Amino acid sequence: MQALSPTLAAQAHRSQELLDAVRRDAPLVQCLTNFVSMNYAANALLAVGASPAMVHAVEEAPEFARLSGAVVINIGTLSAPWLDSMLLTAGAAGEAGIPWVLDPVAHHATAFRRDAVARLLDLRPAIIRGNASEIIALAGGRSAGKGVDAGNAVAQAEQSASAIAQARGSVVAVTGEVDFVTDGIRSARIAGGSALMPRVTATGCALSATVGAFAAMSPGDPYAAAVAALSCFALAGARAGAVAEGPGSFAWRFLDALASLEADSLTRESPLR
């Protein structure tokens, strides 16, 4: 294994500390996420050691945000009532100093989604997690995405991610074959995972939820939170992919790998590049 630079070694050590913290404190993560991902995202949060709450009704979600360690907003199955709740909840989280994560699923596909994401961005998410096509489009570029599927490589989105981070003051995580995370100043690439991950629905949504768990433990440094969450998924994905027979067995093997991931593996086997 290639030796890490001092900067990446420090980031890997911080990731180890954050995984230990998540498992120690079991942060409450409120997810306003899509119907497709609710079950798998909740199971991923439980596997990593966090406590999921799929609370989205406008009558209670903003109030509940103030009780949470972090909030995750995913627009996968967007509707007008859900958008109202998302906007109020993000606002409540911001007022309370609670970090929140935005997953702008297929935001470029329709005018309704584009408007929704523009309004959510104005509420200053701590972290934005998307695929390469979503991030390119979010920066105003022309993406090759098809619906929720990426049509661009992560490397093509790195400049867009940096531009968004600098303009918005948010950490941007671009996920794909080799992930890229930046806060506009620092950056890291994270290798690993499995080719089976895109063939299991809600894997990306579960990652966004898990980013929220780490953000809850690192509210002053969302960059470290994103790096830690993506590192966990990279290692667990590689382990599950090595023994899975296909996407069906990968789905449950991945949850097992995430649950059994040793915190010190984030330094011993760091996927940071």
mmCIF file of C-alpha atoms in Angstrom:
data_model
loop_
_atom_site.group_PDB
_atom_site.id
_atom_site.type_symbol
_atom_site.label_atom_id
_atom_site.label_comp_id
_atom_site.label_asym_id
_atom_site.label_seq_id
_atom_site.Cartn_x
_atom_site.Cartn_y
_atom_site.Cartn_z
ATOM 1 C CA MET A 1 0.000 0.000 0.000
ATOM 2 C CA GLN A 2 1.317 3.433 -0.937
ATOM 3 C CA ALA A 3 2.304 5.611 2.027
ATOM 4 C CA LEU A 4 0.037 8.576 2.658
ATOM 5 C CA SER A 5 1.275 12.136 2.666
ATOM 6 C CA PRO A 6 1.278 13.776 6.119
ATOM 7 C CA THR A 7 -1.873 15.705 5.179
ATOM 8 C CA LEU A 8 -3.773 12.606 4.060
ATOM 9 C CA ALA A 9 -2.462 10.623 7.028
ATOM 10 C CA ALA A 10 -3.921 13.261 9.353
ATOM 11 C CA GLN A 11 -7.235 13.106 7.484
ATOM 12 C CA ALA A 12 -7.270 9.302 7.782
ATOM 13 C CA HIS A 13 -6.623 9.527 11.522
ATOM 14 C CA ARG A 14 -9.451 12.036 11.867
ATOM 15 C CA SER A 15 -11.757 9.645 9.988
ATOM 16 C CA GLN A 16 -10.882 6.921 12.483
ATOM 17 C CA GLU A 17 -11.697 9.262 15.364
ATOM 18 C CA LEU A 18 -15.033 10.210 13.825
ATOM 19 C CA LEU A 19 -16.122 6.611 13.261
ATOM 20 C CA ASP A 20 -15.322 5.875 16.897
ATOM 21 C CA ALA A 21 -17.363 8.943 17.874
ATOM 22 C CA VAL A 22 -20.369 7.911 15.773
ATOM 23 C CA ARG A 23 -20.386 4.479 17.380
ATOM 24 C CA ARG A 24 -19.950 5.930 20.843
ATOM 25 C CA ASP A 25 -22.633 8.613 20.657
ATOM 26 C CA ALA A 26 -25.099 7.190 18.075
ATOM 27 C CA PRO A 27 -26.069 10.628 16.702
ATOM 28 C CA LEU A 28 -29.688 11.186 15.708
ATOM 29 C CA VAL A 29 -29.880 11.843 11.968
ATOM 30 C CA GLN A 30 -33.133 13.216 10.558
ATOM 31 C CA CYS A 31 -33.644 12.213 6.936
ATOM 32 C CA LEU A 32 -36.106 13.838 4.586
ATOM 33 C CA THR A 33 -35.362 11.354 1.853
ATOM 34 C CA ASN A 34 -37.109 9.586 -0.978
ATOM 35 C CA PHE A 35 -39.475 6.643 -0.776
ATOM 36 C CA VAL A 36 -37.055 4.352 -2.623
ATOM 37 C CA SER A 37 -34.195 4.885 -0.189
ATOM 38 C CA MET A 38 -35.801 5.116 3.242
ATOM 39 C CA ASN A 39 -35.303 1.517 4.332
ATOM 40 C CA TYR A 40 -31.783 1.064 2.997
ATOM 41 C CA ALA A 41 -30.604 4.479 4.200
ATOM 42 C CA ALA A 42 -31.964 3.777 7.685
ATOM 43 C CA ASN A 43 -30.231 0.392 7.746
ATOM 44 C CA ALA A 44 -26.943 1.970 6.639
ATOM 45 C CA LEU A 45 -27.177 4.503 9.467
ATOM 46 C CA LEU A 46 -27.852 1.738 11.964
ATOM 47 C CA ALA A 47 -24.970 -0.310 10.572
ATOM 48 C CA VAL A 48 -22.472 2.517 10.988
ATOM 49 C CA GLY A 49 -23.733 3.157 14.516
ATOM 50 C CA ALA A 50 -26.046 6.154 14.122
ATOM 51 C CA SER A 51 -29.753 6.558 14.898
ATOM 52 C CA PRO A 52 -32.034 7.256 11.905
ATOM 53 C CA ALA A 53 -35.274 9.242 11.991
ATOM 54 C CA MET A 54 -37.284 9.421 8.775
ATOM 55 C CA VAL A 55 -39.321 12.459 9.840
ATOM 56 C CA HIS A 56 -40.576 14.537 6.918
ATOM 57 C CA ALA A 57 -44.084 15.880 7.622
ATOM 58 C CA VAL A 58 -44.204 19.665 7.525
ATOM 59 C CA GLU A 59 -46.187 19.662 10.779
ATOM 60 C CA GLU A 60 -43.226 18.266 12.745
ATOM 61 C CA ALA A 61 -40.051 18.065 10.664
ATOM 62 C CA PRO A 62 -38.811 21.623 11.362
ATOM 63 C CA GLU A 63 -39.328 21.164 15.099
ATOM 64 C CA PHE A 64 -37.686 17.736 15.020
ATOM 65 C CA ALA A 65 -34.607 19.177 13.296
ATOM 66 C CA ARG A 66 -33.726 21.046 16.476
ATOM 67 C CA LEU A 67 -33.512 17.700 18.318
ATOM 68 C CA SER A 68 -31.215 16.110 15.741
ATOM 69 C CA GLY A 69 -27.473 15.937 15.391
ATOM 70 C CA ALA A 70 -27.765 16.490 11.649
ATOM 71 C CA VAL A 71 -30.392 16.736 8.912
ATOM 72 C CA VAL A 72 -30.202 15.112 5.474
ATOM 73 C CA ILE A 73 -32.372 16.358 2.599
ATOM 74 C CA ASN A 74 -32.693 14.201 -0.515
ATOM 75 C CA ILE A 75 -34.983 15.320 -3.349
ATOM 76 C CA GLY A 76 -35.304 11.957 -5.082
ATOM 77 C CA THR A 77 -39.105 11.695 -4.983
ATOM 78 C CA LEU A 78 -39.873 15.373 -4.694
ATOM 79 C CA SER A 79 -43.361 16.830 -4.283
ATOM 80 C CA ALA A 80 -44.670 20.281 -3.385
ATOM 81 C CA PRO A 81 -45.608 19.364 0.223
ATOM 82 C CA TRP A 82 -42.230 17.702 0.746
ATOM 83 C CA LEU A 83 -40.440 20.738 -0.645
ATOM 84 C CA ASP A 84 -42.265 22.997 1.811
ATOM 85 C CA SER A 85 -41.104 20.736 4.634
ATOM 86 C CA MET A 86 -37.543 20.583 3.314
ATOM 87 C CA LEU A 87 -37.248 24.358 3.127
ATOM 88 C CA LEU A 88 -38.626 24.898 6.621
ATOM 89 C CA THR A 89 -36.516 22.079 8.068
ATOM 90 C CA ALA A 90 -33.302 23.302 6.465
ATOM 91 C CA GLY A 91 -34.066 26.772 7.780
ATOM 92 C CA ALA A 92 -34.692 25.459 11.280
ATOM 93 C CA ALA A 93 -31.465 23.459 11.227
ATOM 94 C CA GLY A 94 -29.515 26.497 10.108
ATOM 95 C CA GLU A 95 -30.994 28.680 12.825
ATOM 96 C CA ALA A 96 -30.087 26.065 15.438
ATOM 97 C CA GLY A 97 -26.540 25.608 14.147
ATOM 98 C CA ILE A 98 -27.223 22.013 13.138
ATOM 99 C CA PRO A 99 -25.366 20.831 10.016
ATOM 100 C CA TRP A 100 -27.466 19.651 7.124
ATOM 101 C CA VAL A 101 -26.623 17.697 3.988
ATOM 102 C CA LEU A 102 -28.159 18.202 0.541
ATOM 103 C CA ASP A 103 -28.444 15.359 -1.985
ATOM 104 C CA PRO A 104 -29.656 17.117 -5.182
ATOM 105 C CA VAL A 105 -30.919 13.997 -6.949
ATOM 106 C CA ALA A 106 -31.462 14.632 -10.686
ATOM 107 C CA HIS A 107 -31.936 18.331 -9.927
ATOM 108 C CA HIS A 108 -31.201 19.235 -13.532
ATOM 109 C CA ALA A 109 -33.987 17.053 -14.965
ATOM 110 C CA THR A 110 -36.988 19.381 -14.560
ATOM 111 C CA ALA A 111 -37.788 23.012 -13.826
ATOM 112 C CA PHE A 112 -39.456 22.018 -10.542
ATOM 113 C CA ARG A 113 -36.278 20.314 -9.337
ATOM 114 C CA ARG A 114 -34.020 23.129 -10.501
ATOM 115 C CA ASP A 115 -36.092 25.683 -8.595
ATOM 116 C CA ALA A 116 -36.222 23.480 -5.498
ATOM 117 C CA VAL A 117 -32.456 23.048 -5.364
ATOM 118 C CA ALA A 118 -31.840 26.757 -5.970
ATOM 119 C CA ARG A 119 -34.015 27.577 -2.953
ATOM 120 C CA LEU A 120 -32.363 24.911 -0.798
ATOM 121 C CA LEU A 121 -28.866 26.093 -1.727
ATOM 122 C CA ASP A 122 -29.754 29.552 -0.450
ATOM 123 C CA LEU A 123 -30.232 27.948 2.980
ATOM 124 C CA ARG A 124 -26.526 26.997 3.037
ATOM 125 C CA PRO A 125 -26.090 23.235 3.360
ATOM 126 C CA ALA A 126 -22.920 22.212 5.174
ATOM 127 C CA ILE A 127 -22.299 19.437 2.658
ATOM 128 C CA ILE A 128 -23.556 18.729 -0.865
ATOM 129 C CA ARG A 129 -23.232 15.105 -2.019
ATOM 130 C CA GLY A 130 -23.967 14.158 -5.616
ATOM 131 C CA ASN A 131 -22.763 12.253 -8.630
ATOM 132 C CA ALA A 132 -20.556 13.890 -11.238
ATOM 133 C CA SER A 133 -23.380 14.885 -13.590
ATOM 134 C CA GLU A 134 -25.385 16.452 -10.756
ATOM 135 C CA ILE A 135 -22.404 18.496 -9.572
ATOM 136 C CA ILE A 136 -21.493 19.686 -13.074
ATOM 137 C CA ALA A 137 -25.081 20.832 -13.640
ATOM 138 C CA LEU A 138 -25.194 22.445 -10.202
ATOM 139 C CA ALA A 139 -22.245 24.614 -11.222
ATOM 140 C CA GLY A 140 -24.076 25.672 -14.384
ATOM 141 C CA GLY A 141 -22.288 23.291 -16.738
ATOM 142 C CA ARG A 142 -23.715 20.907 -19.299
ATOM 143 C CA SER A 143 -23.874 17.407 -17.887
ATOM 144 C CA ALA A 144 -24.376 14.055 -19.562
ATOM 145 C CA GLY A 145 -26.632 12.719 -16.816
ATOM 146 C CA LYS A 146 -29.711 10.625 -17.568
ATOM 147 C CA GLY A 147 -32.278 11.061 -14.817
ATOM 148 C CA VAL A 148 -30.666 9.923 -11.578
ATOM 149 C CA ASP A 149 -27.741 8.230 -13.366
ATOM 150 C CA ALA A 150 -24.391 9.922 -13.915
ATOM 151 C CA GLY A 151 -23.071 10.237 -17.449
ATOM 152 C CA ASN A 152 -19.841 11.964 -16.465
ATOM 153 C CA ALA A 153 -16.671 10.818 -14.741
ATOM 154 C CA VAL A 154 -15.810 12.264 -11.350
ATOM 155 C CA ALA A 155 -12.642 13.855 -12.746
ATOM 156 C CA GLN A 156 -14.806 15.930 -15.084
ATOM 157 C CA ALA A 157 -16.664 17.379 -12.091
ATOM 158 C CA GLU A 158 -13.716 18.332 -9.881
ATOM 159 C CA GLN A 159 -13.501 21.908 -11.154
ATOM 160 C CA SER A 160 -17.260 22.323 -10.770
ATOM 161 C CA ALA A 161 -17.097 20.990 -7.214
ATOM 162 C CA SER A 162 -14.373 23.448 -6.278
ATOM 163 C CA ALA A 163 -16.294 26.340 -7.815
ATOM 164 C CA ILE A 164 -19.456 25.449 -5.878
ATOM 165 C CA ALA A 165 -17.525 25.050 -2.621
ATOM 166 C CA GLN A 166 -15.907 28.454 -3.015
ATOM 167 C CA ALA A 167 -19.113 30.204 -4.063
ATOM 168 C CA ARG A 168 -21.440 28.579 -1.546
ATOM 169 C CA GLY A 169 -19.196 27.897 1.433
ATOM 170 C CA SER A 170 -20.281 24.241 1.385
ATOM 171 C CA VAL A 171 -18.219 21.085 1.267
ATOM 172 C CA VAL A 172 -18.873 19.265 -2.009
ATOM 173 C CA ALA A 173 -18.525 15.486 -2.321
ATOM 174 C CA VAL A 174 -18.612 13.994 -5.816
ATOM 175 C CA THR A 175 -19.041 10.235 -5.761
ATOM 176 C CA GLY A 176 -18.218 7.659 -8.395
ATOM 177 C CA GLU A 177 -15.405 5.270 -9.222
ATOM 178 C CA VAL A 178 -12.940 7.529 -7.357
ATOM 179 C CA ASP A 179 -14.669 10.066 -5.105
ATOM 180 C CA PHE A 180 -13.600 13.699 -4.795
ATOM 181 C CA VAL A 181 -14.214 15.901 -1.745
ATOM 182 C CA THR A 182 -13.391 19.588 -1.435
ATOM 183 C CA ASP A 183 -14.159 22.606 0.691
ATOM 184 C CA GLY A 184 -12.668 24.925 -1.923
ATOM 185 C CA ILE A 185 -9.268 24.850 -0.233
ATOM 186 C CA ARG A 186 -8.605 21.276 0.847
ATOM 187 C CA SER A 187 -9.348 18.286 -1.353
ATOM 188 C CA ALA A 188 -9.020 14.514 -1.306
ATOM 189 C CA ARG A 189 -9.745 11.582 -3.590
ATOM 190 C CA ILE A 190 -11.110 8.346 -2.193
ATOM 191 C CA ALA A 191 -10.665 5.076 -4.066
ATOM 192 C CA GLY A 192 -12.340 1.756 -3.386
ATOM 193 C CA GLY A 193 -15.923 0.589 -3.360
ATOM 194 C CA SER A 194 -17.284 -1.875 -5.867
ATOM 195 C CA ALA A 195 -18.699 -1.872 -9.375
ATOM 196 C CA LEU A 196 -21.820 -3.409 -7.827
ATOM 197 C CA MET A 197 -22.642 -0.290 -5.822
ATOM 198 C CA PRO A 198 -24.432 1.546 -8.666
ATOM 199 C CA ARG A 199 -26.500 -1.603 -9.275
ATOM 200 C CA VAL A 200 -28.081 -1.468 -5.805
ATOM 201 C CA THR A 201 -30.772 1.161 -5.514
ATOM 202 C CA ALA A 202 -30.342 3.771 -2.766
ATOM 203 C CA THR A 203 -26.640 3.161 -2.184
ATOM 204 C CA GLY A 204 -25.892 6.819 -2.969
ATOM 205 C CA CYS A 205 -28.823 7.996 -0.863
ATOM 206 C CA ALA A 206 -27.574 5.839 2.011
ATOM 207 C CA LEU A 207 -24.171 7.465 1.631
ATOM 208 C CA SER A 208 -25.696 10.935 1.929
ATOM 209 C CA ALA A 209 -27.473 9.826 5.102
ATOM 210 C CA THR A 210 -24.208 8.460 6.479
ATOM 211 C CA VAL A 211 -22.459 11.745 5.668
ATOM 212 C CA GLY A 212 -25.047 13.298 7.981
ATOM 213 C CA ALA A 213 -24.047 10.979 10.820
ATOM 214 C CA PHE A 214 -20.436 12.069 10.567
ATOM 215 C CA ALA A 215 -21.410 15.725 10.192
ATOM 216 C CA ALA A 216 -23.228 15.443 13.512
ATOM 217 C CA MET A 217 -19.926 14.472 15.140
ATOM 218 C CA SER A 218 -17.898 17.148 13.342
ATOM 219 C CA PRO A 219 -20.130 20.223 13.003
ATOM 220 C CA GLY A 220 -17.151 22.572 12.885
ATOM 221 C CA ASP A 221 -15.403 20.646 10.105
ATOM 222 C CA PRO A 222 -17.833 19.208 7.555
ATOM 223 C CA TYR A 223 -14.923 18.440 5.227
ATOM 224 C CA ALA A 224 -13.559 15.881 7.699
ATOM 225 C CA ALA A 225 -17.062 14.453 8.083
ATOM 226 C CA ALA A 226 -17.498 13.928 4.349
ATOM 227 C CA VAL A 227 -14.048 12.356 3.986
ATOM 228 C CA ALA A 228 -14.749 9.962 6.856
ATOM 229 C CA ALA A 229 -18.158 8.850 5.574
ATOM 230 C CA LEU A 230 -16.918 8.291 2.028
ATOM 231 C CA SER A 231 -13.883 6.396 3.345
ATOM 232 C CA CYS A 232 -16.161 4.044 5.297
ATOM 233 C CA PHE A 233 -18.270 3.370 2.213
ATOM 234 C CA ALA A 234 -15.174 2.812 0.066
ATOM 235 C CA LEU A 235 -13.730 0.189 2.418
ATOM 236 C CA ALA A 236 -17.049 -1.525 3.167
ATOM 237 C CA GLY A 237 -17.943 -1.567 -0.529
ATOM 238 C CA ALA A 238 -14.645 -3.161 -1.489
ATOM 239 C CA ARG A 239 -15.020 -5.843 1.169
ATOM 240 C CA ALA A 240 -18.606 -6.642 0.235
ATOM 241 C CA GLY A 241 -17.839 -6.607 -3.483
ATOM 242 C CA ALA A 242 -15.022 -9.113 -3.056
ATOM 243 C CA VAL A 243 -17.423 -11.824 -1.847
ATOM 244 C CA ALA A 244 -20.802 -10.859 -3.357
ATOM 245 C CA GLU A 245 -22.341 -13.031 -6.050
ATOM 246 C CA GLY A 246 -24.308 -10.127 -7.528
ATOM 247 C CA PRO A 247 -26.241 -6.994 -6.558
ATOM 248 C CA GLY A 248 -28.685 -8.866 -4.333
ATOM 249 C CA SER A 249 -26.068 -10.410 -2.073
ATOM 250 C CA PHE A 250 -23.984 -7.233 -2.243
ATOM 251 C CA ALA A 251 -26.811 -5.215 -0.659
ATOM 252 C CA TRP A 252 -26.818 -7.193 2.569
ATOM 253 C CA ARG A 253 -23.104 -7.952 2.552
ATOM 254 C CA PHE A 254 -22.422 -4.228 2.335
ATOM 255 C CA LEU A 255 -24.485 -3.533 5.461
ATOM 256 C CA ASP A 256 -22.598 -6.289 7.263
ATOM 257 C CA ALA A 257 -19.257 -4.891 6.071
ATOM 258 C CA LEU A 258 -20.212 -1.416 7.225
ATOM 259 C CA ALA A 259 -21.256 -2.713 10.642
ATOM 260 C CA SER A 260 -18.072 -4.761 11.106
ATOM 261 C CA LEU A 261 -15.667 -2.107 9.807
ATOM 262 C CA GLU A 262 -12.848 -1.601 12.292
ATOM 263 C CA ALA A 263 -12.204 2.067 12.983
ATOM 264 C CA ASP A 264 -8.451 1.611 12.711
ATOM 265 C CA SER A 265 -8.853 0.228 9.183
ATOM 266 C CA LEU A 266 -9.457 3.835 8.140
ATOM 267 C CA THR A 267 -5.769 4.423 8.869
ATOM 268 C CA ARG A 268 -4.362 0.927 8.188
ATOM 269 C CA GLU A 269 -6.166 0.558 4.853
ATOM 270 C CA SER A 270 -6.961 4.172 4.090
ATOM 271 C CA PRO A 271 -8.619 4.681 0.678
ATOM 272 C CA LEU A 272 -7.431 8.302 0.558
ATOM 273 C CA ARG A 273 -5.395 9.312 -2.496
#
